[in-house]
Amino acid sequence: MVLIKYWGFSASQPCRTVLYVLRSLGIEYEHHEIRPRLDTRAEWFMSINRFSGAPAIEYNGTKMIESVAISRFLCSKYDQEYMLFPKDEVARQKVDALLDINACYLRPVFMNSYWDLKLSQICFNAPERDEEFTSTTFDSIKINLGHLDQIVKSNKKNHSLENCTSLSGSNKTLADVQIYNEVYNVAYQLEINLKEDFPYLQEWYDSFQNDQLMKELDQEMIISFDNIIKMYKEILDKQES
């Protein structure tokens, strides 16, 4: 079996998606935990991805970038049971559509929100946002969480599911993994309670909370963010001294 090399950091939602695929499919890999902005902007990493984005992998000497492209590749090579990426073309189109929705709509709102409202102030001494900006940002978050809630509700009805375990079809897919990681980050960082306003999304979310592998990745995310915040604070202290 080809040994895959992986570069990423677990605070990153896309990185955790690739890790979920690697681990859930039992793929042997060599893990390289890197630092955002420092390692990702270093010459050696930019030779892998000139856009400085993680994750990246190396397969049989070929460097690969972008989490969804990497995950699709890994599924096509190793997911013989089609556990994460369905074989049926119509079902696969639905998964691809959700992945595009995440990239175009969900991720820009969710990730920017907790950096704008919380992490930039902690890591870079950015000014606090005013009430209007904060309110507008939370409104955008809730609108998109509401869209997801309705998608889960519709999928549960269409497939007569007892539990809300997927955004598309009857089983978890790559799209569920990627979008869960986005929702987990924003809910954790901004302390958002899904249960009251988004009951179907909460049920879907809970299905991942009961997934042992995802629980491990969630904990790795927390540790990674703690380390990143510590790193940026040390850089700020040196700049101010």
PDB file of C-alpha atoms in Angstrom:
ATOM      1  CA  MET A   1       0.000   0.000   0.000  1.00  0.00           C
ATOM      2  CA  VAL A   2       1.221   3.502  -0.843  1.00  0.00           C
ATOM      3  CA  LEU A   3       2.055   5.533   2.255  1.00  0.00           C
ATOM      4  CA  ILE A   4       0.263   8.861   2.072  1.00  0.00           C
ATOM      5  CA  LYS A   5       1.806  11.987   3.562  1.00  0.00           C
ATOM      6  CA  TYR A   6      -0.632  14.497   5.051  1.00  0.00           C
ATOM      7  CA  TRP A   7      -0.075  18.165   5.977  1.00  0.00           C
ATOM      8  CA  GLY A   8      -2.689  20.125   7.877  1.00  0.00           C
ATOM      9  CA  PHE A   9      -3.889  21.469  11.214  1.00  0.00           C
ATOM     10  CA  SER A  10      -6.909  20.218  13.113  1.00  0.00           C
ATOM     11  CA  ALA A  11      -8.444  23.627  13.803  1.00  0.00           C
ATOM     12  CA  SER A  12      -9.238  23.646  10.089  1.00  0.00           C
ATOM     13  CA  GLN A  13     -12.587  22.187   9.087  1.00  0.00           C
ATOM     14  CA  PRO A  14     -11.330  21.006   5.655  1.00  0.00           C
ATOM     15  CA  CYS A  15      -8.297  19.361   7.259  1.00  0.00           C
ATOM     16  CA  ARG A  16     -10.517  17.405   9.636  1.00  0.00           C
ATOM     17  CA  THR A  17     -12.632  16.237   6.705  1.00  0.00           C
ATOM     18  CA  VAL A  18      -9.578  14.701   5.041  1.00  0.00           C
ATOM     19  CA  LEU A  19      -8.523  13.170   8.372  1.00  0.00           C
ATOM     20  CA  TYR A  20     -12.000  11.681   8.774  1.00  0.00           C
ATOM     21  CA  VAL A  21     -11.768  10.094   5.328  1.00  0.00           C
ATOM     22  CA  LEU A  22      -8.267   8.751   5.971  1.00  0.00           C
ATOM     23  CA  ARG A  23      -9.147   7.262   9.338  1.00  0.00           C
ATOM     24  CA  SER A  24     -12.649   6.002   8.579  1.00  0.00           C
ATOM     25  CA  LEU A  25     -11.362   4.119   5.536  1.00  0.00           C
ATOM     26  CA  GLY A  26      -8.370   2.755   7.450  1.00  0.00           C
ATOM     27  CA  ILE A  27      -5.832   4.394   5.144  1.00  0.00           C
ATOM     28  CA  GLU A  28      -2.258   4.382   6.421  1.00  0.00           C
ATOM     29  CA  TYR A  29      -0.751   7.856   6.372  1.00  0.00           C
ATOM     30  CA  GLU A  30       2.091   9.961   7.745  1.00  0.00           C
ATOM     31  CA  HIS A  31       0.772  12.927   9.735  1.00  0.00           C
ATOM     32  CA  HIS A  32       2.455  16.336   9.601  1.00  0.00           C
ATOM     33  CA  GLU A  33       0.772  18.947  11.818  1.00  0.00           C
ATOM     34  CA  ILE A  34       1.576  22.419  10.503  1.00  0.00           C
ATOM     35  CA  ARG A  35       1.014  26.001  11.661  1.00  0.00           C
ATOM     36  CA  PRO A  36      -1.301  28.340   9.751  1.00  0.00           C
ATOM     37  CA  ARG A  37       0.332  31.465   8.316  1.00  0.00           C
ATOM     38  CA  LEU A  38       3.803  30.362   9.424  1.00  0.00           C
ATOM     39  CA  ASP A  39       4.288  26.969   7.798  1.00  0.00           C
ATOM     40  CA  THR A  40       1.607  27.513   5.165  1.00  0.00           C
ATOM     41  CA  ARG A  41       3.425  30.611   3.891  1.00  0.00           C
ATOM     42  CA  ALA A  42       6.856  29.026   4.004  1.00  0.00           C
ATOM     43  CA  GLU A  43       8.592  28.367   0.699  1.00  0.00           C
ATOM     44  CA  TRP A  44       8.541  24.589   1.193  1.00  0.00           C
ATOM     45  CA  PHE A  45       4.759  24.519   1.685  1.00  0.00           C
ATOM     46  CA  MET A  46       4.025  26.989  -1.090  1.00  0.00           C
ATOM     47  CA  SER A  47       5.860  24.630  -3.421  1.00  0.00           C
ATOM     48  CA  ILE A  48       2.999  22.221  -2.619  1.00  0.00           C
ATOM     49  CA  ASN A  49       0.196  24.799  -2.672  1.00  0.00           C
ATOM     50  CA  ARG A  50       1.043  28.269  -3.933  1.00  0.00           C
ATOM     51  CA  PHE A  51      -2.246  29.525  -2.429  1.00  0.00           C
ATOM     52  CA  SER A  52      -1.004  28.600   1.089  1.00  0.00           C
ATOM     53  CA  GLY A  53      -4.084  26.531   1.913  1.00  0.00           C
ATOM     54  CA  ALA A  54      -4.192  23.347   3.963  1.00  0.00           C
ATOM     55  CA  PRO A  55      -4.708  20.413   3.798  1.00  0.00           C
ATOM     56  CA  ALA A  56      -2.378  18.821   1.296  1.00  0.00           C
ATOM     57  CA  ILE A  57      -1.339  15.235   0.743  1.00  0.00           C
ATOM     58  CA  GLU A  58       1.268  13.362  -1.237  1.00  0.00           C
ATOM     59  CA  TYR A  59       0.242  10.133  -2.940  1.00  0.00           C
ATOM     60  CA  ASN A  60       2.891   8.078  -4.712  1.00  0.00           C
ATOM     61  CA  GLY A  61       5.006  11.191  -5.263  1.00  0.00           C
ATOM     62  CA  THR A  62       2.108  13.366  -6.453  1.00  0.00           C
ATOM     63  CA  LYS A  63       1.149  16.379  -4.321  1.00  0.00           C
ATOM     64  CA  MET A  64      -2.585  17.037  -4.012  1.00  0.00           C
ATOM     65  CA  ILE A  65      -4.458  20.045  -2.612  1.00  0.00           C
ATOM     66  CA  GLU A  66      -8.006  21.147  -1.702  1.00  0.00           C
ATOM     67  CA  SER A  67      -9.941  19.090   0.828  1.00  0.00           C
ATOM     68  CA  VAL A  68     -12.894  18.092  -1.353  1.00  0.00           C
ATOM     69  CA  ALA A  69     -10.691  17.119  -4.298  1.00  0.00           C
ATOM     70  CA  ILE A  70      -8.433  15.131  -1.955  1.00  0.00           C
ATOM     71  CA  SER A  71     -11.401  13.450  -0.291  1.00  0.00           C
ATOM     72  CA  ARG A  72     -13.005  12.504  -3.603  1.00  0.00           C
ATOM     73  CA  PHE A  73      -9.699  11.028  -4.732  1.00  0.00           C
ATOM     74  CA  LEU A  74      -9.295   9.017  -1.527  1.00  0.00           C
ATOM     75  CA  CYS A  75     -12.860   7.737  -1.766  1.00  0.00           C
ATOM     76  CA  SER A  76     -12.394   6.700  -5.385  1.00  0.00           C
ATOM     77  CA  LYS A  77      -9.228   4.776  -4.461  1.00  0.00           C
ATOM     78  CA  TYR A  78     -10.174   3.273  -1.106  1.00  0.00           C
ATOM     79  CA  ASP A  79     -13.935   3.483  -0.488  1.00  0.00           C
ATOM     80  CA  GLN A  80     -14.859   0.201  -2.152  1.00  0.00           C
ATOM     81  CA  GLU A  81     -18.143   0.030  -0.224  1.00  0.00           C
ATOM     82  CA  TYR A  82     -19.124   3.596  -1.198  1.00  0.00           C
ATOM     83  CA  MET A  83     -19.540   4.516   2.464  1.00  0.00           C
ATOM     84  CA  LEU A  84     -18.880   8.242   2.017  1.00  0.00           C
ATOM     85  CA  PHE A  85     -19.344   8.919  -1.690  1.00  0.00           C
ATOM     86  CA  PRO A  86     -22.276   7.103  -3.355  1.00  0.00           C
ATOM     87  CA  LYS A  87     -21.876   5.116  -6.553  1.00  0.00           C
ATOM     88  CA  ASP A  88     -25.250   6.154  -7.971  1.00  0.00           C
ATOM     89  CA  GLU A  89     -24.782   9.215 -10.195  1.00  0.00           C
ATOM     90  CA  VAL A  90     -27.929  11.021  -9.042  1.00  0.00           C
ATOM     91  CA  ALA A  91     -27.069  10.478  -5.384  1.00  0.00           C
ATOM     92  CA  ARG A  92     -23.514  11.606  -6.045  1.00  0.00           C
ATOM     93  CA  GLN A  93     -24.733  14.793  -7.718  1.00  0.00           C
ATOM     94  CA  LYS A  94     -26.649  15.669  -4.562  1.00  0.00           C
ATOM     95  CA  VAL A  95     -23.516  15.180  -2.485  1.00  0.00           C
ATOM     96  CA  ASP A  96     -21.487  17.301  -4.907  1.00  0.00           C
ATOM     97  CA  ALA A  97     -24.139  20.026  -4.779  1.00  0.00           C
ATOM     98  CA  LEU A  98     -23.975  20.130  -0.977  1.00  0.00           C
ATOM     99  CA  LEU A  99     -20.183  20.344  -1.098  1.00  0.00           C
ATOM    100  CA  ASP A 100     -20.464  23.297  -3.490  1.00  0.00           C
ATOM    101  CA  ILE A 101     -23.086  24.939  -1.272  1.00  0.00           C
ATOM    102  CA  ASN A 102     -20.721  24.617   1.651  1.00  0.00           C
ATOM    103  CA  ALA A 103     -17.797  26.127  -0.256  1.00  0.00           C
ATOM    104  CA  CYS A 104     -19.798  28.994  -1.784  1.00  0.00           C
ATOM    105  CA  TYR A 105     -22.226  29.907   0.998  1.00  0.00           C
ATOM    106  CA  LEU A 106     -21.758  28.190   4.362  1.00  0.00           C
ATOM    107  CA  ARG A 107     -18.015  28.279   4.897  1.00  0.00           C
ATOM    108  CA  PRO A 108     -17.565  31.983   4.029  1.00  0.00           C
ATOM    109  CA  VAL A 109     -20.289  32.940   6.521  1.00  0.00           C
ATOM    110  CA  PHE A 110     -19.397  30.564   9.340  1.00  0.00           C
ATOM    111  CA  MET A 111     -15.605  30.857   9.302  1.00  0.00           C
ATOM    112  CA  ASN A 112     -15.487  34.609   8.803  1.00  0.00           C
ATOM    113  CA  SER A 113     -17.985  35.125  11.622  1.00  0.00           C
ATOM    114  CA  TYR A 114     -15.935  33.664  14.456  1.00  0.00           C
ATOM    115  CA  TRP A 115     -12.743  35.251  13.210  1.00  0.00           C
ATOM    116  CA  ASP A 116     -14.475  38.637  12.839  1.00  0.00           C
ATOM    117  CA  LEU A 117     -16.237  38.483  16.203  1.00  0.00           C
ATOM    118  CA  LYS A 118     -13.768  36.612  18.403  1.00  0.00           C
ATOM    119  CA  LEU A 119     -10.507  35.149  17.180  1.00  0.00           C
ATOM    120  CA  SER A 120      -9.077  38.201  15.390  1.00  0.00           C
ATOM    121  CA  GLN A 121      -9.376  40.147  18.633  1.00  0.00           C
ATOM    122  CA  ILE A 122      -7.583  37.399  20.555  1.00  0.00           C
ATOM    123  CA  CYS A 123      -4.911  36.566  17.984  1.00  0.00           C
ATOM    124  CA  PHE A 124      -4.225  39.890  16.253  1.00  0.00           C
ATOM    125  CA  ASN A 125      -5.477  42.587  18.663  1.00  0.00           C
ATOM    126  CA  ALA A 126      -8.170  43.559  16.158  1.00  0.00           C
ATOM    127  CA  PRO A 127     -10.755  46.098  17.395  1.00  0.00           C
ATOM    128  CA  GLU A 128     -14.040  44.860  18.810  1.00  0.00           C
ATOM    129  CA  ARG A 129     -16.919  44.865  16.351  1.00  0.00           C
ATOM    130  CA  ASP A 130     -19.889  47.137  16.991  1.00  0.00           C
ATOM    131  CA  GLU A 131     -23.382  45.925  17.855  1.00  0.00           C
ATOM    132  CA  GLU A 132     -24.749  46.406  14.338  1.00  0.00           C
ATOM    133  CA  PHE A 133     -21.992  44.305  12.767  1.00  0.00           C
ATOM    134  CA  THR A 134     -22.368  41.640  15.442  1.00  0.00           C
ATOM    135  CA  SER A 135     -26.140  41.484  15.009  1.00  0.00           C
ATOM    136  CA  THR A 136     -25.897  41.293  11.209  1.00  0.00           C
ATOM    137  CA  THR A 137     -23.289  38.544  11.453  1.00  0.00           C
ATOM    138  CA  PHE A 138     -25.399  36.430  13.793  1.00  0.00           C
ATOM    139  CA  ASP A 139     -28.401  36.953  11.517  1.00  0.00           C
ATOM    140  CA  SER A 140     -26.384  35.567   8.590  1.00  0.00           C
ATOM    141  CA  ILE A 141     -25.305  32.581  10.663  1.00  0.00           C
ATOM    142  CA  LYS A 142     -28.883  31.828  11.681  1.00  0.00           C
ATOM    143  CA  ILE A 143     -30.191  32.154   8.122  1.00  0.00           C
ATOM    144  CA  ASN A 144     -27.700  29.552   6.910  1.00  0.00           C
ATOM    145  CA  LEU A 145     -28.280  27.252   9.877  1.00  0.00           C
ATOM    146  CA  GLY A 146     -31.975  27.548   9.070  1.00  0.00           C
ATOM    147  CA  HIS A 147     -31.335  26.447   5.488  1.00  0.00           C
ATOM    148  CA  LEU A 148     -29.489  23.387   6.790  1.00  0.00           C
ATOM    149  CA  ASP A 149     -32.285  22.651   9.248  1.00  0.00           C
ATOM    150  CA  GLN A 150     -34.810  22.597   6.404  1.00  0.00           C
ATOM    151  CA  ILE A 151     -32.540  20.425   4.243  1.00  0.00           C
ATOM    152  CA  VAL A 152     -32.304  17.859   7.039  1.00  0.00           C
ATOM    153  CA  LYS A 153     -36.059  18.031   7.622  1.00  0.00           C
ATOM    154  CA  SER A 154     -36.805  17.507   3.922  1.00  0.00           C
ATOM    155  CA  ASN A 155     -34.339  14.636   3.605  1.00  0.00           C
ATOM    156  CA  LYS A 156     -35.769  12.934   6.686  1.00  0.00           C
ATOM    157  CA  LYS A 157     -39.270  13.138   5.202  1.00  0.00           C
ATOM    158  CA  ASN A 158     -38.271  12.089   1.665  1.00  0.00           C
ATOM    159  CA  HIS A 159     -36.430   8.997   2.876  1.00  0.00           C
ATOM    160  CA  SER A 160     -38.762   8.189   5.789  1.00  0.00           C
ATOM    161  CA  LEU A 161     -35.850   8.277   8.217  1.00  0.00           C
ATOM    162  CA  GLU A 162     -36.412   7.664  11.901  1.00  0.00           C
ATOM    163  CA  ASN A 163     -33.402   9.812  12.772  1.00  0.00           C
ATOM    164  CA  CYS A 164     -31.866  12.785  11.007  1.00  0.00           C
ATOM    165  CA  THR A 165     -28.474  11.338  10.093  1.00  0.00           C
ATOM    166  CA  SER A 166     -27.821  12.797   6.658  1.00  0.00           C
ATOM    167  CA  LEU A 167     -28.334  15.886   4.537  1.00  0.00           C
ATOM    168  CA  SER A 168     -28.759  13.693   1.465  1.00  0.00           C
ATOM    169  CA  GLY A 169     -29.951  10.111   1.226  1.00  0.00           C
ATOM    170  CA  SER A 170     -30.155   7.699   4.136  1.00  0.00           C
ATOM    171  CA  ASN A 171     -26.476   7.508   5.124  1.00  0.00           C
ATOM    172  CA  LYS A 172     -23.776   9.982   6.059  1.00  0.00           C
ATOM    173  CA  THR A 173     -21.703  11.158   3.119  1.00  0.00           C
ATOM    174  CA  LEU A 174     -18.640  13.264   2.486  1.00  0.00           C
ATOM    175  CA  ALA A 175     -20.897  16.330   2.388  1.00  0.00           C
ATOM    176  CA  ASP A 176     -22.202  15.583   5.883  1.00  0.00           C
ATOM    177  CA  VAL A 177     -18.658  15.315   7.211  1.00  0.00           C
ATOM    178  CA  GLN A 178     -17.522  18.572   5.619  1.00  0.00           C
ATOM    179  CA  ILE A 179     -20.596  20.539   6.683  1.00  0.00           C
ATOM    180  CA  TYR A 180     -20.599  19.094  10.206  1.00  0.00           C
ATOM    181  CA  ASN A 181     -17.050  20.363  10.645  1.00  0.00           C
ATOM    182  CA  GLU A 182     -18.157  23.847   9.580  1.00  0.00           C
ATOM    183  CA  VAL A 183     -21.154  23.815  11.932  1.00  0.00           C
ATOM    184  CA  TYR A 184     -19.086  22.450  14.820  1.00  0.00           C
ATOM    185  CA  ASN A 185     -16.508  25.221  14.516  1.00  0.00           C
ATOM    186  CA  VAL A 186     -19.007  28.069  14.471  1.00  0.00           C
ATOM    187  CA  ALA A 187     -21.186  26.542  17.201  1.00  0.00           C
ATOM    188  CA  TYR A 188     -18.170  25.939  19.427  1.00  0.00           C
ATOM    189  CA  GLN A 189     -16.451  29.282  18.906  1.00  0.00           C
ATOM    190  CA  LEU A 190     -19.584  31.432  19.224  1.00  0.00           C
ATOM    191  CA  GLU A 191     -21.412  29.185  21.722  1.00  0.00           C
ATOM    192  CA  ILE A 192     -24.459  28.689  19.509  1.00  0.00           C
ATOM    193  CA  ASN A 193     -27.189  26.388  20.802  1.00  0.00           C
ATOM    194  CA  LEU A 194     -28.843  24.627  17.879  1.00  0.00           C
ATOM    195  CA  LYS A 195     -31.574  22.824  19.772  1.00  0.00           C
ATOM    196  CA  GLU A 196     -34.096  25.630  20.266  1.00  0.00           C
ATOM    197  CA  ASP A 197     -34.225  27.073  16.738  1.00  0.00           C
ATOM    198  CA  PHE A 198     -32.912  24.210  14.607  1.00  0.00           C
ATOM    199  CA  PRO A 199     -34.273  20.916  15.983  1.00  0.00           C
ATOM    200  CA  TYR A 200     -33.698  18.851  12.829  1.00  0.00           C
ATOM    201  CA  LEU A 201     -30.169  20.168  12.462  1.00  0.00           C
ATOM    202  CA  GLN A 202     -29.556  19.396  16.142  1.00  0.00           C
ATOM    203  CA  GLU A 203     -30.629  15.788  15.625  1.00  0.00           C
ATOM    204  CA  TRP A 204     -28.290  15.495  12.638  1.00  0.00           C
ATOM    205  CA  TYR A 205     -25.521  17.177  14.650  1.00  0.00           C
ATOM    206  CA  ASP A 206     -26.035  14.746  17.536  1.00  0.00           C
ATOM    207  CA  SER A 207     -25.525  11.789  15.210  1.00  0.00           C
ATOM    208  CA  PHE A 208     -21.968  13.018  14.683  1.00  0.00           C
ATOM    209  CA  GLN A 209     -21.514  13.683  18.372  1.00  0.00           C
ATOM    210  CA  ASN A 210     -22.088   9.944  18.841  1.00  0.00           C
ATOM    211  CA  ASP A 211     -19.487   9.067  16.197  1.00  0.00           C
ATOM    212  CA  GLN A 212     -16.303   8.077  18.072  1.00  0.00           C
ATOM    213  CA  LEU A 213     -13.991   9.120  15.264  1.00  0.00           C
ATOM    214  CA  MET A 214     -15.648  12.514  14.955  1.00  0.00           C
ATOM    215  CA  LYS A 215     -15.512  12.991  18.730  1.00  0.00           C
ATOM    216  CA  GLU A 216     -11.761  12.425  18.561  1.00  0.00           C
ATOM    217  CA  LEU A 217     -11.418  14.952  15.745  1.00  0.00           C
ATOM    218  CA  ASP A 218     -13.540  17.477  17.654  1.00  0.00           C
ATOM    219  CA  GLN A 219     -11.122  17.223  20.580  1.00  0.00           C
ATOM    220  CA  GLU A 220      -8.166  17.589  18.235  1.00  0.00           C
ATOM    221  CA  MET A 221      -9.806  20.741  16.900  1.00  0.00           C
ATOM    222  CA  ILE A 222     -10.013  22.262  20.384  1.00  0.00           C
ATOM    223  CA  ILE A 223      -6.376  21.439  21.134  1.00  0.00           C
ATOM    224  CA  SER A 224      -5.286  22.800  17.756  1.00  0.00           C
ATOM    225  CA  PHE A 225      -7.113  26.103  18.270  1.00  0.00           C
ATOM    226  CA  ASP A 226      -5.601  26.443  21.744  1.00  0.00           C
ATOM    227  CA  ASN A 227      -2.127  25.943  20.285  1.00  0.00           C
ATOM    228  CA  ILE A 228      -2.763  28.393  17.450  1.00  0.00           C
ATOM    229  CA  ILE A 229      -4.058  31.069  19.811  1.00  0.00           C
ATOM    230  CA  LYS A 230      -1.028  30.553  22.060  1.00  0.00           C
ATOM    231  CA  MET A 231       1.275  30.834  19.047  1.00  0.00           C
ATOM    232  CA  TYR A 232      -0.278  34.100  17.861  1.00  0.00           C
ATOM    233  CA  LYS A 233      -0.219  35.578  21.366  1.00  0.00           C
ATOM    234  CA  GLU A 234       3.489  34.801  21.648  1.00  0.00           C
ATOM    235  CA  ILE A 235       4.084  36.532  18.307  1.00  0.00           C
ATOM    236  CA  LEU A 236       2.115  39.584  19.483  1.00  0.00           C
ATOM    237  CA  ASP A 237       4.037  39.721  22.757  1.00  0.00           C
ATOM    238  CA  LYS A 238       7.348  39.697  20.878  1.00  0.00           C
ATOM    239  CA  GLN A 239       6.150  42.458  18.559  1.00  0.00           C
ATOM    240  CA  GLU A 240       5.044  44.616  21.483  1.00  0.00           C
ATOM    241  CA  SER A 241       8.160  44.087  23.604  1.00  0.00           C
TER     242      SER A 241
END
